[in-house]
CSV table of C-alpha atoms in Angstrom, one decimal:
chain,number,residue,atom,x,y,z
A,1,UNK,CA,82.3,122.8,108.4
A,2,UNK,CA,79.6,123.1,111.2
A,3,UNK,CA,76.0,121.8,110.0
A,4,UNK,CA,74.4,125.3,109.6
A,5,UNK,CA,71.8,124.2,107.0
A,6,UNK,CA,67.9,123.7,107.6
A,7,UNK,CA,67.0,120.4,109.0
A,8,UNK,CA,64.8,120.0,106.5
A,9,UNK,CA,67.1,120.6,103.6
A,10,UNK,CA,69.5,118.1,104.8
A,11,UNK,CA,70.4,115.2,103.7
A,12,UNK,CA,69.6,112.1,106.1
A,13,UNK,CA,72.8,112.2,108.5
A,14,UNK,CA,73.6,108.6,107.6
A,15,UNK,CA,74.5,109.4,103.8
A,16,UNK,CA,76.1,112.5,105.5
A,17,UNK,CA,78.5,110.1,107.2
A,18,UNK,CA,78.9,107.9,104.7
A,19,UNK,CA,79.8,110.8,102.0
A,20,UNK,CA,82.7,111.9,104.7
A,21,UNK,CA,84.1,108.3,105.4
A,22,UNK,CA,84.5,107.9,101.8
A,23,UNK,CA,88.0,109.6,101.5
A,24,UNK,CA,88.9,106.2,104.0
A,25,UNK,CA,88.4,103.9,101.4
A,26,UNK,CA,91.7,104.7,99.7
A,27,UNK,CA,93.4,103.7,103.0
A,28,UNK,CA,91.2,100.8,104.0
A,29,UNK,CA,90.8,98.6,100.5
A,30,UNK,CA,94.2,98.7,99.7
A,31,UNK,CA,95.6,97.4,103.2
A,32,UNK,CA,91.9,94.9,103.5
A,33,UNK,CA,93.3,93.5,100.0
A,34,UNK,CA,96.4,92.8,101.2
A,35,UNK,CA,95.2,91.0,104.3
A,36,UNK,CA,93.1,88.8,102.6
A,37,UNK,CA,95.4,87.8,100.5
A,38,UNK,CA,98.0,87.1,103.2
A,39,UNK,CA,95.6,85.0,105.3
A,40,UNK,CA,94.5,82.7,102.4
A,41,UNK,CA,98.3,82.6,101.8
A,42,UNK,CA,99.0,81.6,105.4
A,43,UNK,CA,96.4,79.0,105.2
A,44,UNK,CA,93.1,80.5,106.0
A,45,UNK,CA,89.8,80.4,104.1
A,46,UNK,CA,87.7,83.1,102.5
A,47,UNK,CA,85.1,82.5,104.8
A,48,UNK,CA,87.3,82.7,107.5
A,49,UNK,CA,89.0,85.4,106.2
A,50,UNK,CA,85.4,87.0,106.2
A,51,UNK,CA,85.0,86.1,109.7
A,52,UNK,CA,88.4,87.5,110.9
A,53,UNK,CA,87.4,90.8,109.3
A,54,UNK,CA,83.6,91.1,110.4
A,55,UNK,CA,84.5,90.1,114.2
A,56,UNK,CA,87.7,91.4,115.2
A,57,UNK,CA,88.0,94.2,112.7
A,58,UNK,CA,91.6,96.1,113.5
A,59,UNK,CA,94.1,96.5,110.4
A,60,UNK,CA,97.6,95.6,112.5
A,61,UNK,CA,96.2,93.0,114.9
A,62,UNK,CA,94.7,90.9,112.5
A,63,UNK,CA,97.8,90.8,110.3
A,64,UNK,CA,99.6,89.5,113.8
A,65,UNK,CA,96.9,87.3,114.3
A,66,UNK,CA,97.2,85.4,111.3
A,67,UNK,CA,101.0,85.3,111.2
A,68,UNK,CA,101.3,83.8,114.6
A,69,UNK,CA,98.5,81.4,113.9
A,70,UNK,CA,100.6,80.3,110.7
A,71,UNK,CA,104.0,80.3,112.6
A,72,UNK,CA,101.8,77.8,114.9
A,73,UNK,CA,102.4,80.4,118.2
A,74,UNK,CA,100.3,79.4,121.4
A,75,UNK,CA,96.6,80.5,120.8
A,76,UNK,CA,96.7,82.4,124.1
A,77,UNK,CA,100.0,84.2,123.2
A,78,UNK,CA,98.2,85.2,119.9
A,79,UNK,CA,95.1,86.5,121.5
A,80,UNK,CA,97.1,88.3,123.9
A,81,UNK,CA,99.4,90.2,121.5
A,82,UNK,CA,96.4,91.1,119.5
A,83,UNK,CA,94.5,92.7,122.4
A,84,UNK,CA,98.2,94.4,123.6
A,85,UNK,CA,98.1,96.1,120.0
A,86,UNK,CA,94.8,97.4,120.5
A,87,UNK,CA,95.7,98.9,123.5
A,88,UNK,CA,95.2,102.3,122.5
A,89,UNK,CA,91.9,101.9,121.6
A,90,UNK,CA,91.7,102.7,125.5
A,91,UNK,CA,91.2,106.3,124.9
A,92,UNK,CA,89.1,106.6,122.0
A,93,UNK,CA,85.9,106.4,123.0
A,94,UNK,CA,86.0,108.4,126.3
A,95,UNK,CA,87.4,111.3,123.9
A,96,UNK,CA,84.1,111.1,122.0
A,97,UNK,CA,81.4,110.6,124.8
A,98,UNK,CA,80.5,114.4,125.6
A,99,UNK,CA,79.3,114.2,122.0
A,100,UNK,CA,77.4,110.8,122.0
A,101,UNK,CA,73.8,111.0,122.8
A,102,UNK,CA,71.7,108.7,125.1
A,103,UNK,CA,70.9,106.3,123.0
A,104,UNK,CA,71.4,102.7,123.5
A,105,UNK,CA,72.8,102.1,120.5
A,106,UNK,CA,76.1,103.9,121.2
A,107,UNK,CA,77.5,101.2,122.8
A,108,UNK,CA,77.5,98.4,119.8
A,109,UNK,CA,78.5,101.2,117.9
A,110,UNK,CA,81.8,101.0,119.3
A,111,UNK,CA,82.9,97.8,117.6
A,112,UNK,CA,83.3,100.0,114.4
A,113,UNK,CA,85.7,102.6,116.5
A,114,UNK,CA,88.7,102.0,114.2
A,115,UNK,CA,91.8,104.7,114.0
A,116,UNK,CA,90.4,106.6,111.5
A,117,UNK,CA,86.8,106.6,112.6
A,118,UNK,CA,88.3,107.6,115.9
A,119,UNK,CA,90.3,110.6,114.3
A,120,UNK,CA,87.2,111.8,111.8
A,121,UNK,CA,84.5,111.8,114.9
A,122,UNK,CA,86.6,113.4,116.8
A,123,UNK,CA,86.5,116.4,114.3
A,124,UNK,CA,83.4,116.2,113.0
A,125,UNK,CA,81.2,115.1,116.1
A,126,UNK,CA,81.2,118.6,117.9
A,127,UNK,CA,79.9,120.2,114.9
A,128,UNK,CA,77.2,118.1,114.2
A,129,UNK,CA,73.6,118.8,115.4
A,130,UNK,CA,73.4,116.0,118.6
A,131,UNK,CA,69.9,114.6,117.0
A,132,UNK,CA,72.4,113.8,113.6
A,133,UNK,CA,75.5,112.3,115.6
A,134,UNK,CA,74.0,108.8,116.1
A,135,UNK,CA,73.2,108.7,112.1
A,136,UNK,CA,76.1,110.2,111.0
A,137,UNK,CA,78.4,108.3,113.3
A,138,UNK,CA,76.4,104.6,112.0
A,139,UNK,CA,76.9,105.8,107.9
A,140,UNK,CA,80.9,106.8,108.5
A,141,UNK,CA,81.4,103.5,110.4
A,142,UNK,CA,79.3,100.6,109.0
A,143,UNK,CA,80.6,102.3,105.3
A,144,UNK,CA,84.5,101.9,106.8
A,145,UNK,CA,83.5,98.3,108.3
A,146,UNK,CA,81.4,96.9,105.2
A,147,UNK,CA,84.5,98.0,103.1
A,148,UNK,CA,87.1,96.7,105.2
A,149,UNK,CA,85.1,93.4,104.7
A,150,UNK,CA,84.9,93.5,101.6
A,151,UNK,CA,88.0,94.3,100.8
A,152,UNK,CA,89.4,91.3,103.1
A,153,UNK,CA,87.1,89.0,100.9
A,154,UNK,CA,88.3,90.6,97.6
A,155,UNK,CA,91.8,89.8,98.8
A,156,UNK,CA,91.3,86.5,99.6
A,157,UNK,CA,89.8,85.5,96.3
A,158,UNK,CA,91.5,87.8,93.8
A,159,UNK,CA,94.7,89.4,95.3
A,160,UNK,CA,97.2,87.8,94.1
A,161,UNK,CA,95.8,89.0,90.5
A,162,UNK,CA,94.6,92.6,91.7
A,163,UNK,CA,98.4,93.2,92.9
A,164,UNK,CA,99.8,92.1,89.7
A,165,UNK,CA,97.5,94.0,87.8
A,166,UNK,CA,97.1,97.0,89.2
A,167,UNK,CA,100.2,97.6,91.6
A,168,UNK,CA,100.1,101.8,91.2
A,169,UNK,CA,96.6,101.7,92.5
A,170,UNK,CA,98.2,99.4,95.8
A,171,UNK,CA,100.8,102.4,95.7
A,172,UNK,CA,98.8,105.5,95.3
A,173,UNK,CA,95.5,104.7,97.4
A,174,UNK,CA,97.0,104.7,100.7
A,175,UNK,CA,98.3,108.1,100.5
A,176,UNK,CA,94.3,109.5,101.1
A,177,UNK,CA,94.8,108.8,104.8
A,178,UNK,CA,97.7,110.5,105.8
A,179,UNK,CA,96.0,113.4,103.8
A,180,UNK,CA,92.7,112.9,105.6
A,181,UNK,CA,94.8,113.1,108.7
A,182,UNK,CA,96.2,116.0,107.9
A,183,UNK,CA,93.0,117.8,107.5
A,184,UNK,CA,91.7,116.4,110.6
A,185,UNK,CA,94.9,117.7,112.4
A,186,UNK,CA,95.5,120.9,110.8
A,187,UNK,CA,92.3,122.9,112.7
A,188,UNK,CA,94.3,122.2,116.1
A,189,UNK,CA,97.7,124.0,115.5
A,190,UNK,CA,96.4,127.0,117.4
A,191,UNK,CA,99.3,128.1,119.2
A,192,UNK,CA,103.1,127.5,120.0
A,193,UNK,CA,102.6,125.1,122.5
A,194,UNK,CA,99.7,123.0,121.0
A,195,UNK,CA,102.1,122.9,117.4
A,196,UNK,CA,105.2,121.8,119.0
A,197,UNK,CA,103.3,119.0,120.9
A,198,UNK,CA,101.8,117.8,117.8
A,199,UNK,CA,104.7,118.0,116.1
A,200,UNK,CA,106.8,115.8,118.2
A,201,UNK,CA,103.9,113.3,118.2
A,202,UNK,CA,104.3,113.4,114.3
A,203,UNK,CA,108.1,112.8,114.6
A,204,UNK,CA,107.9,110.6,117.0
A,205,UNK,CA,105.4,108.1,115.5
A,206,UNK,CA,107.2,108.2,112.3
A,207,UNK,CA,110.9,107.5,113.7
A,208,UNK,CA,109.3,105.1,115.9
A,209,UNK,CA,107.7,103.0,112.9
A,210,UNK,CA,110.7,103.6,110.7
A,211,UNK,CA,112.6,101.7,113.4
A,212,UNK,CA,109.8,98.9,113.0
A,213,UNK,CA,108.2,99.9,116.0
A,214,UNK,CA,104.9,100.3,114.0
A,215,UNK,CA,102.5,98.4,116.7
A,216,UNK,CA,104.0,101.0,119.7
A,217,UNK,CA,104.4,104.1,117.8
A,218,UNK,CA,101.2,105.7,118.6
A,219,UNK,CA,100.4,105.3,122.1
A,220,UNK,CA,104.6,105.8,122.7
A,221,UNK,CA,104.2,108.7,120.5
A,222,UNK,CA,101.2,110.6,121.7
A,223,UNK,CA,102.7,110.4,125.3
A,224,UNK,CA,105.8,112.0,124.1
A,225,UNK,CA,103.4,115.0,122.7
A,226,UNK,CA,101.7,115.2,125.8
A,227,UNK,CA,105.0,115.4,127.5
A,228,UNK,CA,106.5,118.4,125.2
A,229,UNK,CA,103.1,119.6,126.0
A,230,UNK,CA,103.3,119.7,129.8
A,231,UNK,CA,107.0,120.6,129.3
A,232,UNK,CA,106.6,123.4,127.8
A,233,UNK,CA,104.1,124.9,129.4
A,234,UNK,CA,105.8,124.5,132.6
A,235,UNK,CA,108.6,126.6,131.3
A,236,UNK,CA,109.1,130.8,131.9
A,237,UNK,CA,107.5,132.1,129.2
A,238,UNK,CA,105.7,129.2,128.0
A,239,UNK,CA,102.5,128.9,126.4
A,240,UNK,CA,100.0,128.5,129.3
A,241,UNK,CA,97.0,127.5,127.5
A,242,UNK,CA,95.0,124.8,128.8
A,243,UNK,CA,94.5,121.3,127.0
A,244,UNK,CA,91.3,122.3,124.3
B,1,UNK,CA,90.1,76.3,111.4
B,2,UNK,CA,89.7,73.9,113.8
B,3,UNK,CA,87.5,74.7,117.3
B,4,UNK,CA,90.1,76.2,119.1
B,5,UNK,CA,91.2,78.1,116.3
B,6,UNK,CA,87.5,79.6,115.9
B,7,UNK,CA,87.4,80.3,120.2
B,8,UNK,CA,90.8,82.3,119.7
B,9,UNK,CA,89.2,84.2,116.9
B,10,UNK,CA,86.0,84.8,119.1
B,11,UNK,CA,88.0,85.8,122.6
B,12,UNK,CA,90.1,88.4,120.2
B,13,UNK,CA,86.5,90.0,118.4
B,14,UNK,CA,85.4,90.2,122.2
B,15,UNK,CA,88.3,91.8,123.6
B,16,UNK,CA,89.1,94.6,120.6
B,17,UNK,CA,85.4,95.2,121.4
B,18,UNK,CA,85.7,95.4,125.0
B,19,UNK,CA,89.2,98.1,124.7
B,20,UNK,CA,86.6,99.7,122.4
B,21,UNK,CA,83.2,99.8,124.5
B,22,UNK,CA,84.2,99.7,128.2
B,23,UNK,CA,86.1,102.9,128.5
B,24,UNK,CA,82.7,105.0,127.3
B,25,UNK,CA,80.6,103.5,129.9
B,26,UNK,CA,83.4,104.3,132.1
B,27,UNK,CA,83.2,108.0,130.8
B,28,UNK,CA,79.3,107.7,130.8
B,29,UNK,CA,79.1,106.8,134.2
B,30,UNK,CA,81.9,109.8,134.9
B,31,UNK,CA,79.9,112.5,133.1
B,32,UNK,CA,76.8,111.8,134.0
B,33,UNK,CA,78.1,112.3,138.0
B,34,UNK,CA,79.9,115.3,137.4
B,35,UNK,CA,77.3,117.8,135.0
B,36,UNK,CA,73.5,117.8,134.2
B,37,UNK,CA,74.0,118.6,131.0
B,38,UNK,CA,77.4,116.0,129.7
B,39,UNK,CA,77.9,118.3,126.8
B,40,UNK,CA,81.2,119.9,125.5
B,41,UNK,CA,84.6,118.3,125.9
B,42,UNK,CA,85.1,120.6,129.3
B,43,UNK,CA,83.6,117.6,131.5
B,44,UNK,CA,86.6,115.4,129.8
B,45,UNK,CA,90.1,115.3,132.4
B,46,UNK,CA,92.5,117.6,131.0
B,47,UNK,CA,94.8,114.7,130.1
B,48,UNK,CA,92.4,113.1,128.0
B,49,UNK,CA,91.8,115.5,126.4
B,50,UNK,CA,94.7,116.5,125.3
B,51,UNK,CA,95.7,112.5,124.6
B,52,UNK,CA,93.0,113.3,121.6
B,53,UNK,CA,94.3,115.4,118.8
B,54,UNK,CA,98.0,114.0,119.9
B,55,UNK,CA,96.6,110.4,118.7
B,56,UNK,CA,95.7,111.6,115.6
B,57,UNK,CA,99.3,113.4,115.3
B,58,UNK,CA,100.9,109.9,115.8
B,59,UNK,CA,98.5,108.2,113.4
B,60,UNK,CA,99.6,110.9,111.0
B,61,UNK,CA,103.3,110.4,111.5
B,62,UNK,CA,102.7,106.6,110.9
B,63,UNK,CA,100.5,106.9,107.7
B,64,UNK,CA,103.0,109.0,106.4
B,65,UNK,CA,105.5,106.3,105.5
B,66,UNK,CA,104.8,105.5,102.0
B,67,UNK,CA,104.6,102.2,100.9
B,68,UNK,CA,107.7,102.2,98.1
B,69,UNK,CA,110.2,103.8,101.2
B,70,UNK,CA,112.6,105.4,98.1
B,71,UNK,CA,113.2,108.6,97.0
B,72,UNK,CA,110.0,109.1,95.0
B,73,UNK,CA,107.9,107.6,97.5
B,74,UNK,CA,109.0,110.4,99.9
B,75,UNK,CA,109.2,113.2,97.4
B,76,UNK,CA,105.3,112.0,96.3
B,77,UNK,CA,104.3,112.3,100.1
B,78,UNK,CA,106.4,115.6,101.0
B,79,UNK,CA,104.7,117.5,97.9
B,80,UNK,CA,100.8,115.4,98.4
B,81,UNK,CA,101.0,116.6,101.8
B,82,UNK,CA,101.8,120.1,100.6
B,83,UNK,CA,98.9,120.1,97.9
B,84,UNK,CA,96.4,119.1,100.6
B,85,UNK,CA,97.5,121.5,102.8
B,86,UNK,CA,96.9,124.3,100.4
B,87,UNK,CA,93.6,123.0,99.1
B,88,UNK,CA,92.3,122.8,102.9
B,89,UNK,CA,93.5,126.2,103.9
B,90,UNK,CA,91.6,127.8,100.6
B,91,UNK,CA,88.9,125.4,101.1
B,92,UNK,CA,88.5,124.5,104.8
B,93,UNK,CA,86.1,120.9,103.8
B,94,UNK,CA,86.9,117.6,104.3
B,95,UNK,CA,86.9,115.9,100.8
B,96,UNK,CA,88.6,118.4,98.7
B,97,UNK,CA,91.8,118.2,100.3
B,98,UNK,CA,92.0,114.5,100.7
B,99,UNK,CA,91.5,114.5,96.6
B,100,UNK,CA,93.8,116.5,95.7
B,101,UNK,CA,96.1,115.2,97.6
B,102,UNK,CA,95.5,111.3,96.4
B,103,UNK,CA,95.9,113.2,93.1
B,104,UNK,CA,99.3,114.8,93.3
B,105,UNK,CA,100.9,111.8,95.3
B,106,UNK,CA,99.9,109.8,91.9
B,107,UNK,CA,101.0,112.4,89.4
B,108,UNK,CA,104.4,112.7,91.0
B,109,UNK,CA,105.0,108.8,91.2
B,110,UNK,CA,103.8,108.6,87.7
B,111,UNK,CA,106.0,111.2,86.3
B,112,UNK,CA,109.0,110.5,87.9
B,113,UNK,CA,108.5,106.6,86.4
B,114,UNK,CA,107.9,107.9,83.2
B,115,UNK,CA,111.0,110.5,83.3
B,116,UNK,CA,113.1,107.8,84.6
């Protein structure tokens, strides 16, 4: 997947960006629907859904935000319980910054460094030329932000129907990013010792969130990967490549 | 939404953007000490990056719960997740995988309503 093409027989690397965040839609509309639709049910308007969705943009944490603004929860407690579920968001970007270029604009690009933009940069960063990386990284992210928005606003004014109408699409839709994970993921089971830590951060997030431990599951998860990781290359006869 | 309503929203949009932002100038600051160049993920501790792919593993594990938790949900993911495997190991792009996949999860939940 490495850009090996001509410059000049490329297309511009914002489309590029956007063509690869596509597959993210099937995850993001779905889930954007919903939470419009939950908001204007707990009270909120569509421009304020809007607003929710355009500022603070994070899936989870604006579902909490709204429901303990509802329940009528101390404003402070609800701010604070947002921010602790976008904790993880901590290790994101310094993951991505030997790739990010000087420009200035890196830094208010970060407000679109959901999950999944997160997982696809990390992948698809390295192999993109570094003059194509800030374009590329603006089309994946504003296409994933606008559609989030959107989505939120759809919700709000139509969900109810959508839902009843089409409830297979609600159903079938969400699967694209476990796949898109999955391709992500797959390039990195390179040996013994990198397979088993993955795969205990893959059991672990899923037993974690099917014990409704959804908002802890990944940071909780990923440290008990990194653990099995270290374990096991501490071990006679383990696996002693390095972290890569 | 009343005033303080619209401050909490603000304080939350700033904070998710501070988790988000202030760690890479904390990075930028870190690489830009230790090499000339800042390029490759060597300059990263070994810790973080490792923490990397593992994150993605987790996000997997969680996306993988399907929304209708019953039998046919799970079957529906168990054999999408096969089909995009196979599809990425023949094909090794992004897209191709990911469609399939979507594909196969909705052929499965379809035939096993119309079967039942």
């Amino acid at each position: 997947m490495t850009d090996n093409t001509p410059v000049h027989r490329q297309p511009p690397a914002w489309l590029t960006g956007l063509r690869e965040a596509l597959p993210l839609l099937g995850g993001y509309v779905p889930v954007a629907v919903s939470f419009g639709l939950v908001a204007t049910q707990a009270g909120f308007s569509t421009t304020e859904v809007a607003a929710i969705s355009t500022l603070i943009y994070a899936g989870a944490s604006q579902f909490l935000f709204v429901g303990m603004a509802a329940a009528g929860a101390p404003l402070w407690l609800t701010v604070a319980m947002t921010l602790l579920i976008n904790i993880r968001h901590l290790v994101y970007a310094p993951n991505l910054a030997p790739w990010l270029t000087r420009s200035r604009w890196w830094p208010w690009l970060m407000h679109g460094l959901t999950d999944q933009i997160f997982a696809l940069a990390h992948t698809r960063l390295p192999q993109i030329a570094p003059e194509r990386r800030l374009g590329w990284f603006s089309g994946a992210a504003g296409l994933a932000w606008l559609s989030w928005i959107a989505g939120s606003v759809l919700g709000a004014v139509a969900g109810e129907w959508l839902t009843r109408r089409w409830p297979l699409l609600g159903e079938v839709m969400p699967f694209a990013l476990p796949a898109l994970f999955l391709v992500l993921l797959a390039p990195h089971f390179t040996s013994l010792r990198w397979s088993l830590a993955l795969g205990i951060s893959m059991a672990a997030a899923l037993v974690l969130a099917l014990g409704g431990f959804a908002n802890v599951s990944i940071p909780l998860a990923a440290a008990a990967g990194a653990l099995g990781f270290y374990a096991i290359g501490n071990r006679p006869g383990g696996d002693g490549e390095a972290a890569s | 939404m009343s005033a303080s309503m619209w401050l909490a929203v603000v304080i939350a949009a700033l904070g998710t953007l501070a988790l988000r932002l202030l760690p890479l100038l904390w990075m930028r600051r870190r690489l830009h000490r230790s090499t000339n160049d800042g390029e490759g993920s060597n300059t990263l501790p070994p810790w973080l990056r490792l923490l990397g792919p593992l994150m993605i593993a987790a996000l997997f594990g969680v996306s993988l719960i399907p929304q209708r938790q019953d039998s046919v949900g799970w079957c529906a993911t168990l054999v999408g997740i096969g089909a995009t495997l196979i599809v990425w190991r023949r094909t090794r792009t992004l897209g191709w995988p990911v469609i399939v996949g979507v594909a196969t999860f909705g052929l499965v939940v379809v035939a096993v309503r119309i079967a039942g």
